[in-house]
Every structure is written in C-alpha cells, then in structure tokens.
Coordinates of N, CA and C in Angstrom, one line a residue:
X6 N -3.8 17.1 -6.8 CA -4.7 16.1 -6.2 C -4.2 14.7 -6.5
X7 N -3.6 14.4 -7.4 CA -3.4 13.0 -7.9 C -2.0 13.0 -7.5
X8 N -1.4 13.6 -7.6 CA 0.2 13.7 -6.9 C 0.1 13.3 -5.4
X9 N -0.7 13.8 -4.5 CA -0.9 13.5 -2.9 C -2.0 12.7 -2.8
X10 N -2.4 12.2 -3.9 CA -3.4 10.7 -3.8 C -2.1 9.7 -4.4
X11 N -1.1 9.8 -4.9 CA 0.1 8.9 -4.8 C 1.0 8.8 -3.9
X12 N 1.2 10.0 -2.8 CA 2.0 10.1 -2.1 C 1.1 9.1 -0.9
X13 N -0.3 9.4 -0.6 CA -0.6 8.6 0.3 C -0.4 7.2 0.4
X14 N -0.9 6.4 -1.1 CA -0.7 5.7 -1.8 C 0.8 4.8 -1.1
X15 N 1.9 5.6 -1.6 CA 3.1 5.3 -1.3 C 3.2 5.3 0.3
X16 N 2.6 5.9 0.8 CA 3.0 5.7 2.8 C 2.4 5.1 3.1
X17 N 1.3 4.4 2.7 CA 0.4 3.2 3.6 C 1.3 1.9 3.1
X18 N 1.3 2.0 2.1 CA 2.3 0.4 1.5 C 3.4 0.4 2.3
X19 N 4.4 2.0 2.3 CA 5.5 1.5 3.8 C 5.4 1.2 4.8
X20 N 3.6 1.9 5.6 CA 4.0 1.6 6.5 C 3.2 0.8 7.2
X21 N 1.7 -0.4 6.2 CA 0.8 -1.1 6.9 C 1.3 -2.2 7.6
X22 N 2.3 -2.5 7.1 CA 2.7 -4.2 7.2 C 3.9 -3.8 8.4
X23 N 4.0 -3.0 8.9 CA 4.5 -2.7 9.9 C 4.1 -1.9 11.3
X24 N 2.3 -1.4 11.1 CA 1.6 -1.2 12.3 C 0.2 -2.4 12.0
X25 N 0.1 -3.6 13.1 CA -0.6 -4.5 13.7 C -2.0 -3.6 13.8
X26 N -2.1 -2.5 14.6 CA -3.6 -2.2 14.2 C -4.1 -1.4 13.2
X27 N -3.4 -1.4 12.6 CA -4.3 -0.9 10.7 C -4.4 -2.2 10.0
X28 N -3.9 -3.2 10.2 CA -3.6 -4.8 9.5 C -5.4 -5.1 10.3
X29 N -5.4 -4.9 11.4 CA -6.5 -5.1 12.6 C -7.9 -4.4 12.2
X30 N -7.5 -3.4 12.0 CA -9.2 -2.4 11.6 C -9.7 -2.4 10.4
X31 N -8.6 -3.1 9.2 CA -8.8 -3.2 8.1 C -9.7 -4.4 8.1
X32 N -8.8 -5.8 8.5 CA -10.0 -6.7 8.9 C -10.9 -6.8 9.0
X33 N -11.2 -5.8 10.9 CA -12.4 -6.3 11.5 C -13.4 -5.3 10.1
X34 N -13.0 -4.6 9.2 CA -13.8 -3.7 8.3 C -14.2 -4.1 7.5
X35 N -13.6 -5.0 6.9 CA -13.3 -6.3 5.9 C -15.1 -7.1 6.4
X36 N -15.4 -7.3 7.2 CA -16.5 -8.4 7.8 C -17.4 -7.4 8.1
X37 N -17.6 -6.2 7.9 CA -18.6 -5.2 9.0 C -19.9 -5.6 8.2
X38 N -21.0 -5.0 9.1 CA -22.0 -5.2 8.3 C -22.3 -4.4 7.6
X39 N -21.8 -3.3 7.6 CA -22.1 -2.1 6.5 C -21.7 -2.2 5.6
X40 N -22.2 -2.4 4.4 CA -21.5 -2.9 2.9 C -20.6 -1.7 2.7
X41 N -20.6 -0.1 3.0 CA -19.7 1.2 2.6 C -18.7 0.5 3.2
X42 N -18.7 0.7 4.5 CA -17.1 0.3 5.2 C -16.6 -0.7 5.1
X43 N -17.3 -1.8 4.2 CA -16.6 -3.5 3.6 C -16.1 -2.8 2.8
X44 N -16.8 -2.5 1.9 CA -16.1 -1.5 0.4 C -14.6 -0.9 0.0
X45 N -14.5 0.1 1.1 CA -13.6 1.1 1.6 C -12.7 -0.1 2.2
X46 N -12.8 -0.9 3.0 CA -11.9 -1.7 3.1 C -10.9 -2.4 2.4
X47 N -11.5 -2.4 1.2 CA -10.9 -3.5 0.4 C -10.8 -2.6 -1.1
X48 N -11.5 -1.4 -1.2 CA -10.4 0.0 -1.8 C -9.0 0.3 -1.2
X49 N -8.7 0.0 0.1 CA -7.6 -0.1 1.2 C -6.4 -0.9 0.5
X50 N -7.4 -2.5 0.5 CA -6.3 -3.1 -0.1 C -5.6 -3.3 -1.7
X51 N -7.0 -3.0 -2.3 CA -6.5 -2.7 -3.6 C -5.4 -1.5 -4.5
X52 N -5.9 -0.4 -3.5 CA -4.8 0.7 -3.3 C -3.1 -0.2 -3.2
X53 N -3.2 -1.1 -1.8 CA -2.2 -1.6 -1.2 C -1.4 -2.5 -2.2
X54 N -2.1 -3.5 -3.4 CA -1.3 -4.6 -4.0 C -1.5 -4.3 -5.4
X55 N -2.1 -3.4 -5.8 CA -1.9 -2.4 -7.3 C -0.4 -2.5 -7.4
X56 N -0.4 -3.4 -8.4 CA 1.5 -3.1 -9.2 C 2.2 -3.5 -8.5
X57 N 1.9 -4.2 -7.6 CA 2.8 -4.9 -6.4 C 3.0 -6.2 -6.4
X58 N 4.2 -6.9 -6.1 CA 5.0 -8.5 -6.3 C 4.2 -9.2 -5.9
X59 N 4.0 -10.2 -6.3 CA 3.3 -11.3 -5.4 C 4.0 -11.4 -4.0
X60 N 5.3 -11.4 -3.6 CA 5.8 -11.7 -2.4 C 4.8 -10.1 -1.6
X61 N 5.0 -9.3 -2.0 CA 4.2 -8.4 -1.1 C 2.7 -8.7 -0.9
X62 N 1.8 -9.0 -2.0 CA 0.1 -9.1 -2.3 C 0.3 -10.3 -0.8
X63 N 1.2 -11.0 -0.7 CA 0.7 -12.5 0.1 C 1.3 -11.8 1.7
X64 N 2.1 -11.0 1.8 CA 1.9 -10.5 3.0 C 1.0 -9.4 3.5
X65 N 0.4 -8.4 2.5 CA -0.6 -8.0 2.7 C -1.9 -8.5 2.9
X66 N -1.8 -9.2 2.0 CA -3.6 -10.2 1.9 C -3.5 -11.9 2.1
X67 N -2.5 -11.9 4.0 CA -2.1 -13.2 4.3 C -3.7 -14.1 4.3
X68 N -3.8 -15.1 5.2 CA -5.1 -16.1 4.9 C -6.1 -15.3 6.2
X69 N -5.7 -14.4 7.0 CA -6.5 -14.2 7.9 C -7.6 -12.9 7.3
X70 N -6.5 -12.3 6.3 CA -7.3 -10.8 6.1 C -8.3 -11.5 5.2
X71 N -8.0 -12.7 4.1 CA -8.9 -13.1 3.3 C -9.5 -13.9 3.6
X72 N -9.6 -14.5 4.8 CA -11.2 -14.9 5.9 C -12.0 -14.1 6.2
X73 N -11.2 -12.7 6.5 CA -12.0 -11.8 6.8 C -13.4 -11.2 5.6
X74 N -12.3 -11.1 4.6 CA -12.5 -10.7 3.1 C -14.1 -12.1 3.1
X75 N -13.6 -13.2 2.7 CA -14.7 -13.8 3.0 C -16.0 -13.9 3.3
X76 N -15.9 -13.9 4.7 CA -17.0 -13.4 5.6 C -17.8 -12.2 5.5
X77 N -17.0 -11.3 5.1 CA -17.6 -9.9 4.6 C -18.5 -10.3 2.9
X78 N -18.4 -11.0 2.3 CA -18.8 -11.8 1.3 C -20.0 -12.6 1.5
X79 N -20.4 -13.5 2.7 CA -21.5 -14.2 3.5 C -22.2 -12.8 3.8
X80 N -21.7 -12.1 4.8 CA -22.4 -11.0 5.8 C -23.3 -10.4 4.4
X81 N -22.7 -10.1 3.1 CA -23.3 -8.9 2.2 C -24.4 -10.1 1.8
X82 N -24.4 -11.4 1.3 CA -25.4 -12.1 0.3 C -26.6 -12.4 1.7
X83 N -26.1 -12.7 3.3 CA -27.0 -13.2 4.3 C -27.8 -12.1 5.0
X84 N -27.7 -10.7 4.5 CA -28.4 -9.5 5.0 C -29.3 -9.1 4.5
X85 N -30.6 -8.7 5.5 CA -31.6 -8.3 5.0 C -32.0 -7.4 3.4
X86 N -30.3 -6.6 3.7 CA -30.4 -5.9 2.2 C -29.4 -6.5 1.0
X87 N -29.5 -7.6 1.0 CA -28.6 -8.1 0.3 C -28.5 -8.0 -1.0
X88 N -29.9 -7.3 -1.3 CA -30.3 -6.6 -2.7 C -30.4 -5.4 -3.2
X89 N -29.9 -4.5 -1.7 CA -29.4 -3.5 -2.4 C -28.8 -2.7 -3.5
X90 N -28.7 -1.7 -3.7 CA -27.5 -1.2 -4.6 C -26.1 -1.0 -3.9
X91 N -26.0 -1.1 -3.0 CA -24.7 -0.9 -2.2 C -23.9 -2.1 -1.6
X92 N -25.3 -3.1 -1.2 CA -24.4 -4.7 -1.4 C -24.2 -5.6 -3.0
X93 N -24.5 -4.7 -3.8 CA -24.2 -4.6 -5.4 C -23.0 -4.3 -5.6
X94 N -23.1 -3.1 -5.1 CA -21.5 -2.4 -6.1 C -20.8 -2.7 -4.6
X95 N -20.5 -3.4 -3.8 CA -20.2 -4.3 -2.6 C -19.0 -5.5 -3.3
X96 N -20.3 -6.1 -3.8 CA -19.8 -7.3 -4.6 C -19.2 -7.5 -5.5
X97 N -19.4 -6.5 -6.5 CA -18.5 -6.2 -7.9 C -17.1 -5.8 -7.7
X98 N -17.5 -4.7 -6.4 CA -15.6 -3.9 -5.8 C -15.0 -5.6 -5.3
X99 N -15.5 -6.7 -4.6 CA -15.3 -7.6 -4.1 C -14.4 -8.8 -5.0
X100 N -15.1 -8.9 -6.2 CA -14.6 -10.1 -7.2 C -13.3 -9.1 -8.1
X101 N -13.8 -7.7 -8.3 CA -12.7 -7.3 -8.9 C -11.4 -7.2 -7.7
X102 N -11.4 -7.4 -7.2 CA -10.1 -6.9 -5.8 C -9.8 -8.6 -5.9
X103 N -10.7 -9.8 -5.7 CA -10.0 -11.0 -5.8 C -9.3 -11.2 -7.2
X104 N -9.9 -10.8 -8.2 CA -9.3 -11.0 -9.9 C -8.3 -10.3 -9.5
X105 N -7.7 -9.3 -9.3 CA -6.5 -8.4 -9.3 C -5.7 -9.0 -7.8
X106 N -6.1 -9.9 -7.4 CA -5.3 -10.7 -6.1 C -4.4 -11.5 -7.0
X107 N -5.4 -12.4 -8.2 CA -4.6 -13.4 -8.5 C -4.0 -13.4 -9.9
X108 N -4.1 -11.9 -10.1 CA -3.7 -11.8 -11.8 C -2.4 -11.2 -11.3
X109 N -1.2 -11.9 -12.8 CA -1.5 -12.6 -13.8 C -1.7 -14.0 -13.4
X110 N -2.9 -14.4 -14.3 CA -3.2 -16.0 -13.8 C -2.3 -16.7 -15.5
X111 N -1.0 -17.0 -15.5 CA -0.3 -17.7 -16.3 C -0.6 -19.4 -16.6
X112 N -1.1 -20.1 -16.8 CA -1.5 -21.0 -17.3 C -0.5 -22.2 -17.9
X113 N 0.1 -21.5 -18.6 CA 1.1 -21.9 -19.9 C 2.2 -21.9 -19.2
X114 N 2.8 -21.5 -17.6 CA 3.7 -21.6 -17.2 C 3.5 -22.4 -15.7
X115 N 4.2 -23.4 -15.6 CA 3.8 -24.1 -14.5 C 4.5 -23.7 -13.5
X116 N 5.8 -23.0 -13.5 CA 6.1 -22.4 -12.1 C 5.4 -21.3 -12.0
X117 N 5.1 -20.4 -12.7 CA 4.8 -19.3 -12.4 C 3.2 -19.8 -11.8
X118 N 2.3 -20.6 -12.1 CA 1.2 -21.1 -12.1 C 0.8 -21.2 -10.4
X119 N 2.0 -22.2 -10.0 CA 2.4 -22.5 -8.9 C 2.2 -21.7 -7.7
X120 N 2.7 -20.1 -8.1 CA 2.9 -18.8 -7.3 C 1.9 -18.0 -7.1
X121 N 1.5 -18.3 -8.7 CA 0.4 -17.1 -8.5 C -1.4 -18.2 -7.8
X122 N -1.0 -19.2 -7.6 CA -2.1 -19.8 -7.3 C -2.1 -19.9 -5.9
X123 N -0.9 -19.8 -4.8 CA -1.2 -19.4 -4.0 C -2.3 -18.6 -3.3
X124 N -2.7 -17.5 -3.6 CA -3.6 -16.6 -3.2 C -5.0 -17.4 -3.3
X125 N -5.3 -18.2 -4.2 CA -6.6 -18.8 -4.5 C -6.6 -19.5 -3.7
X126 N -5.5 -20.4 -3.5 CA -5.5 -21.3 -2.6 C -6.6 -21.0 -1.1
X127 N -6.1 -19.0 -0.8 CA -6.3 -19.0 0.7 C -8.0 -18.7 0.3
X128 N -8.5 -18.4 -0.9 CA -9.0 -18.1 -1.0 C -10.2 -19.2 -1.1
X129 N -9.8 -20.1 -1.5 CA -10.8 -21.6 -1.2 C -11.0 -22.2 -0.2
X130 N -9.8 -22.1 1.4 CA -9.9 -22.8 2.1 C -10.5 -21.6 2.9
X131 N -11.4 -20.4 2.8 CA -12.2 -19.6 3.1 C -13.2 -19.5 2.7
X132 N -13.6 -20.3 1.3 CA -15.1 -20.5 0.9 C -15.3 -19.6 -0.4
X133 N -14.7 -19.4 -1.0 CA -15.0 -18.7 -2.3 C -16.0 -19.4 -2.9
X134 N -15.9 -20.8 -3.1 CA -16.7 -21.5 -3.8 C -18.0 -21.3 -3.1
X135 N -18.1 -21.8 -1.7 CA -19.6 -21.8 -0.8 C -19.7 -20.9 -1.2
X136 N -19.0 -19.8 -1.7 CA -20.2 -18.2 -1.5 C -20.6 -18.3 -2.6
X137 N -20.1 -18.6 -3.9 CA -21.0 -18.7 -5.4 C -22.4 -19.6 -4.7
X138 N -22.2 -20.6 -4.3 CA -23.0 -21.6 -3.8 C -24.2 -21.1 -3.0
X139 N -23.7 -20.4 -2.1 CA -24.9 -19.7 -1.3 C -25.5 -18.4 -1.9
X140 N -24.9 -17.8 -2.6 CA -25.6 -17.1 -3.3 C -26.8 -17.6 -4.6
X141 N -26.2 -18.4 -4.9 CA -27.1 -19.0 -5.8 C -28.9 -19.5 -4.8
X142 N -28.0 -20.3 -3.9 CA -29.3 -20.7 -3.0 C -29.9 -19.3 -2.1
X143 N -29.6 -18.3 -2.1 CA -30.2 -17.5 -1.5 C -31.0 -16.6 -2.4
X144 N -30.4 -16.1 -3.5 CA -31.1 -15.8 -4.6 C -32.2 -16.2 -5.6
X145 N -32.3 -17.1 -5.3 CA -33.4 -18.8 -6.5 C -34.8 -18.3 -5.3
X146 N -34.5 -17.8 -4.0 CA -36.0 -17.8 -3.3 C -35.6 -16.0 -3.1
X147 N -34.9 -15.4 -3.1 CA -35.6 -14.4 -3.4 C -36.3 -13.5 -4.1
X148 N -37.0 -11.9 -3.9 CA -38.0 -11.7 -4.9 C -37.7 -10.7 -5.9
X149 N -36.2 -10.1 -4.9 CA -35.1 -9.2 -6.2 C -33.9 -9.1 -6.4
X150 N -33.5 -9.6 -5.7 CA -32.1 -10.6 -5.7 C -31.9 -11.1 -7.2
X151 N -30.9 -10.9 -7.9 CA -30.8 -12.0 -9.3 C -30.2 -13.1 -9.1
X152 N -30.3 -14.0 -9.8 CA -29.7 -15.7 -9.4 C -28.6 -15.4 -10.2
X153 N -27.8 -16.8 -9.6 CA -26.2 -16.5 -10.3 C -26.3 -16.2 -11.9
X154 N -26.9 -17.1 -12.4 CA -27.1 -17.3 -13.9 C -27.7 -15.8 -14.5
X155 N -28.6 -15.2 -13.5 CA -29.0 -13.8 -14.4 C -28.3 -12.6 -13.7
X156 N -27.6 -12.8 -12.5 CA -26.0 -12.0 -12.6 C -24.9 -11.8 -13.9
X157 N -24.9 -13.2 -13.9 CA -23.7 -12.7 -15.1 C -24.4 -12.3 -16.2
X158 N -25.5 -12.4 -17.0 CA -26.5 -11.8 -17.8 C -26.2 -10.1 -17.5
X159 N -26.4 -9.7 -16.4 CA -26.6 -7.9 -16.0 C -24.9 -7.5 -16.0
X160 N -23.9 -8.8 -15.7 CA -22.9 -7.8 -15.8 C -22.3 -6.9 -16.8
X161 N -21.4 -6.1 -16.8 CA -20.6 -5.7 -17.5 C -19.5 -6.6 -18.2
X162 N -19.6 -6.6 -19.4 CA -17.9 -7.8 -20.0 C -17.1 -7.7 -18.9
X163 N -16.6 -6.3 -18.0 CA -15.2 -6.5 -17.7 C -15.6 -7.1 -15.8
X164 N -16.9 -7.1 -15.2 CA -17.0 -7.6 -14.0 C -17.6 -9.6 -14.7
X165 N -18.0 -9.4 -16.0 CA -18.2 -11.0 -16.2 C -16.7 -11.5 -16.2
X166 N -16.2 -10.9 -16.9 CA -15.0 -11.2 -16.9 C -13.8 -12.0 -15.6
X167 N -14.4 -10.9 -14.3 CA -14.0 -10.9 -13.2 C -14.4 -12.1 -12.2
X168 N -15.4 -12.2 -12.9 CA -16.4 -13.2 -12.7 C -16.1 -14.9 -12.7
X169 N -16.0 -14.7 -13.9 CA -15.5 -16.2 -14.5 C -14.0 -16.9 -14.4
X170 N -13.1 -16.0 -14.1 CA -11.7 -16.0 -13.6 C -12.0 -16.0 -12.3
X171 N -12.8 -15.6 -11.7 CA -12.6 -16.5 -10.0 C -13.0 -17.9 -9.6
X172 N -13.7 -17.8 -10.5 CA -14.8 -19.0 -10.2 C -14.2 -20.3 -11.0
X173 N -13.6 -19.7 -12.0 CA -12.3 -21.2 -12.7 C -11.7 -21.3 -12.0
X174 N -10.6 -20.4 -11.6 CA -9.4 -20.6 -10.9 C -9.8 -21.2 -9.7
X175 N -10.7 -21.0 -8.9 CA -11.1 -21.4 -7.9 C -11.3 -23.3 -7.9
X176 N -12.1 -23.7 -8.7 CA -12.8 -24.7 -8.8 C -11.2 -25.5 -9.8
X177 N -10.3 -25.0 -10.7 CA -9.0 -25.3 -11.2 C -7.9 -26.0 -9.7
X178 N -8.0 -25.0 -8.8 CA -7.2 -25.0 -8.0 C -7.9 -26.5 -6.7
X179 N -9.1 -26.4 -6.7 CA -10.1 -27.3 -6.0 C -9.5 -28.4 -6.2
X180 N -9.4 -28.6 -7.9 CA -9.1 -30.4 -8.3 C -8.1 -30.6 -8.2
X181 N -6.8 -29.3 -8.3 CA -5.6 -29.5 -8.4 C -4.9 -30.2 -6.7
X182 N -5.9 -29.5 -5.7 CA -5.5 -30.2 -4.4 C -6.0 -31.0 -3.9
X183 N -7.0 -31.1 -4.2 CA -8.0 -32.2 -4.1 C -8.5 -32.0 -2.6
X184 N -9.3 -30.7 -2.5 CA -9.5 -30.1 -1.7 C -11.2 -30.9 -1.5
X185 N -11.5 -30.8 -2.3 CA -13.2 -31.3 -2.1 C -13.7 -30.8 -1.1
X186 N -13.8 -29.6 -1.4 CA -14.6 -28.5 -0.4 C -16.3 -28.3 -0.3
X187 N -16.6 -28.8 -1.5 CA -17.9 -28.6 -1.9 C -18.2 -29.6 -3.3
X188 N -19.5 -30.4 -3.5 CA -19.6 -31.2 -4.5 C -20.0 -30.6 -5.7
X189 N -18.7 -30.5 -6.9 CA -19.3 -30.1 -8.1 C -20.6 -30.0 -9.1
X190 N -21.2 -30.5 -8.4 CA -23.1 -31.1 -9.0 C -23.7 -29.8 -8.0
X191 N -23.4 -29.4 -7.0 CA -24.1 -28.2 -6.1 C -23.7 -26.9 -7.1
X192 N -22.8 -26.7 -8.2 CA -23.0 -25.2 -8.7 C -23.7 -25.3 -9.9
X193 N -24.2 -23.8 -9.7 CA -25.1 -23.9 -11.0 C -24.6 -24.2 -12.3
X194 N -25.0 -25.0 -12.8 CA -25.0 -25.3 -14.3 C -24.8 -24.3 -15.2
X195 N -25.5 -23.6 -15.4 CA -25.3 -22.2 -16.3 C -24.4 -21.4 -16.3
X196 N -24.9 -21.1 -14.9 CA -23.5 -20.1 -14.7 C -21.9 -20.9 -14.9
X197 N -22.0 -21.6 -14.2 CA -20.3 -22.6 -14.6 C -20.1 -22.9 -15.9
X198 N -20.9 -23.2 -16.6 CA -20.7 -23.7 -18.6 C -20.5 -22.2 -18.9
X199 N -20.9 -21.3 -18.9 CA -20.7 -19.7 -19.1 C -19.4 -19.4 -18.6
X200 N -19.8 -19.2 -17.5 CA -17.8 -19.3 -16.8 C -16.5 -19.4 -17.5
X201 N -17.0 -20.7 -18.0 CA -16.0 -22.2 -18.4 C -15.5 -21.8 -19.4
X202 N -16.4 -21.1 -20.1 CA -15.9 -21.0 -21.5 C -15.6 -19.6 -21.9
X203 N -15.7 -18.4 -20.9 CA -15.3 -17.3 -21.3 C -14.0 -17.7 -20.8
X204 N -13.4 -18.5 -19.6 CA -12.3 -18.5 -19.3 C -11.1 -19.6 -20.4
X205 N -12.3 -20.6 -21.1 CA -11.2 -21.2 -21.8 C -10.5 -20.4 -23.0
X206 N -11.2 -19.1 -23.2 CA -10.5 -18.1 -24.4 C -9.1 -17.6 -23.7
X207 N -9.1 -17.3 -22.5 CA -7.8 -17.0 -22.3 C -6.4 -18.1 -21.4
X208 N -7.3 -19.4 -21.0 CA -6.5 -20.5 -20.1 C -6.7 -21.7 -20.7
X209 N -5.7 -22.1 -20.6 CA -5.9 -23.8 -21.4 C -6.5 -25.1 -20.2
X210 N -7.6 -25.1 -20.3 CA -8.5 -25.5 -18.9 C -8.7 -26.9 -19.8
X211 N -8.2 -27.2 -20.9 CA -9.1 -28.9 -21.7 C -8.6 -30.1 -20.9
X212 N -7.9 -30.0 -19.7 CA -8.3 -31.3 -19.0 C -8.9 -31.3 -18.0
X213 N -9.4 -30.0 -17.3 CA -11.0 -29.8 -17.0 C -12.2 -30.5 -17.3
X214 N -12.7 -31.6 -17.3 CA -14.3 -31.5 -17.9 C -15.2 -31.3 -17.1
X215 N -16.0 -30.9 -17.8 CA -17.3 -30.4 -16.5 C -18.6 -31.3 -16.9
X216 N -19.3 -31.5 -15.4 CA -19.8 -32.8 -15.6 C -21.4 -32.0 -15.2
X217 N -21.7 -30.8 -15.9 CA -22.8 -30.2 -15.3 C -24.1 -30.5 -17.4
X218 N -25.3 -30.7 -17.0 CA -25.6 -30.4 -18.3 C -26.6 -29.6 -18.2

C-alpha cells in the first residue's frame, strides 16, 4: 500500500507541471466551495512539494495557484458554515501546507532568506495578512466561530506553531518590501504578541517592534 502510494506520489510530480489541466482543476479546486475538495486540493499539493527544491515548490505553487489557494481561504471564513468542523480541519490542512511552502525559513542567512521568502512574498500580494484580518472581524460577531486570539488558545503546539510562522513571516516580509498591504494597528493584538514571541524562539525578529499593546 505504501509502496504504490509512493509510486503515485512519484508520477504526479513528473508529470503535473507538464499537463495544463491538472495545474487547471487543481486550482479551480483550490477556491471551491466545498471545504472537502479545497482540502484534497491542497493534500495534492502538499503530496507535490514534500522534500522538494524550492526551484520546484515555485513552479508548482506559481502566484496564480496561490491566489487560488487564497481565495479558497476567504470562500472557507465567508461561508455560511464557516464554523464547521470541516472548514476547521480546512484551515489547519491550509496553514500547515503554507508553513511547509516556506520552510526552511533560515533567518541567520540572508541569501538563503532571500529564496526562501519568495513564496511569502506570492503569498502577501494575495492577502494572507487580510485573511488573519477578516477572520478576526468575522469571528468577534459570530456565535461559534472562535476569534483569532481563542484559535491559537484551542490549537495544537504543532498547528500554533504553524500558526505563528505564517503570520511573522508574512507581516517580516510586509516591512521588508514595504508592501503596506494592510495597517499594522488592524491585527489583533493578542494574537500577534503571541505569534511574535513563539516565533522569536526560533528567528532573530529584534528589529521588528511591534507597536500593538
């Protein structure tokens, strides 16, 4: 079983990036409104950039699939079931597939820094940040929804984890381009000082300051 779950494994990586409509269905799957088939989408790609070079991760997961990726990210927090269990374990498969987009996130090395921040890059000028953002604001008036701040509370260490490495790197990468996508004073306070500081155990972020109290 595990032998011809690697053999598959091995034939989609030869042969995605060389048939236009599986790059195509994966997308439009990527955005569906069915949180299963977003899921499975992006099981697809994670399958695809497991153990794989950054020059491959960036032609597989170019800026269009991770618009798509995105959007499928709005569609799960803007849906009537957004509270689900399934636009839950939606969003966990979601942040962990971006954490494993941009890991290893090297810090201490500034070319390497450089490379591997590309991916964030596509990933901010698609709204990573708005989606912390909107979530927060969609959550604060719902009645079961958790807000960002009592999200990271229910996660697991290893999805907080996942958690706070996107949302640094994201907001790292923001000042580094001076992208000003969204005004630092709009995220939540809590949740970002929490963030901040699980991520300063592993990244040297001290000319970062955060101006939230």
């Amino acid at each position: 079983m595990l032998t011809t779950r690697l053999s598959a494994i091995r034939l989609l990586k030869k042969l995605y990036l060389s048939h236009p409509e599986a790059i195509g269905l994966v997308r439009e799957n990527l955005g569906s409104s069915d949180p299963t088939v977003r899921r499975q989408a992006i099981t697809v790609l994670y399958g695809l950039i497991l153990d794989e070079s950054f020059e491959y991760r960036e032609k597989v997961c170019d800026n269009r699939t991770i618009e798509y990726l995105i959007y499928g990210l709005f569609e799960s927090i803007e849906s009537p079931e957004c509270a689900s269990s399934q636009e839950m374990v939606y969003r966990k498969v979601a942040l962990k597939f971006i954490n494993q987009l941009n890991s290893p996130l090297n810090f201490s090395d500034s070319q390497t820094q450089t490379s591997d921040s590309k991916f964030m890059y596509a990933c901010i000028q698609h709204g990573i940040i708005d989606f912390f953002i909107e979530y927060d604001r969609v959550a604060q008036n719902h009645p079961v929804l958790p807000t960002l701040d009592d999200l990271t509370n229910q996660m697991s260490p290893y999805f907080l984890s996942c958690y706070s490495k996107v949302l640094v790197a994201a907001l790292v990468d923001n000042e580094k381009c001076k992208l000003n996508l969204v005004p630092w004073h709009e995220l939540p306070g809590e949740a970002w000082r929490r963030a901040r500081l699980l991520a300063l155990g592993s990244c040297n972020l001290g000319y970062l300051t955060c101006t939230h109290k």
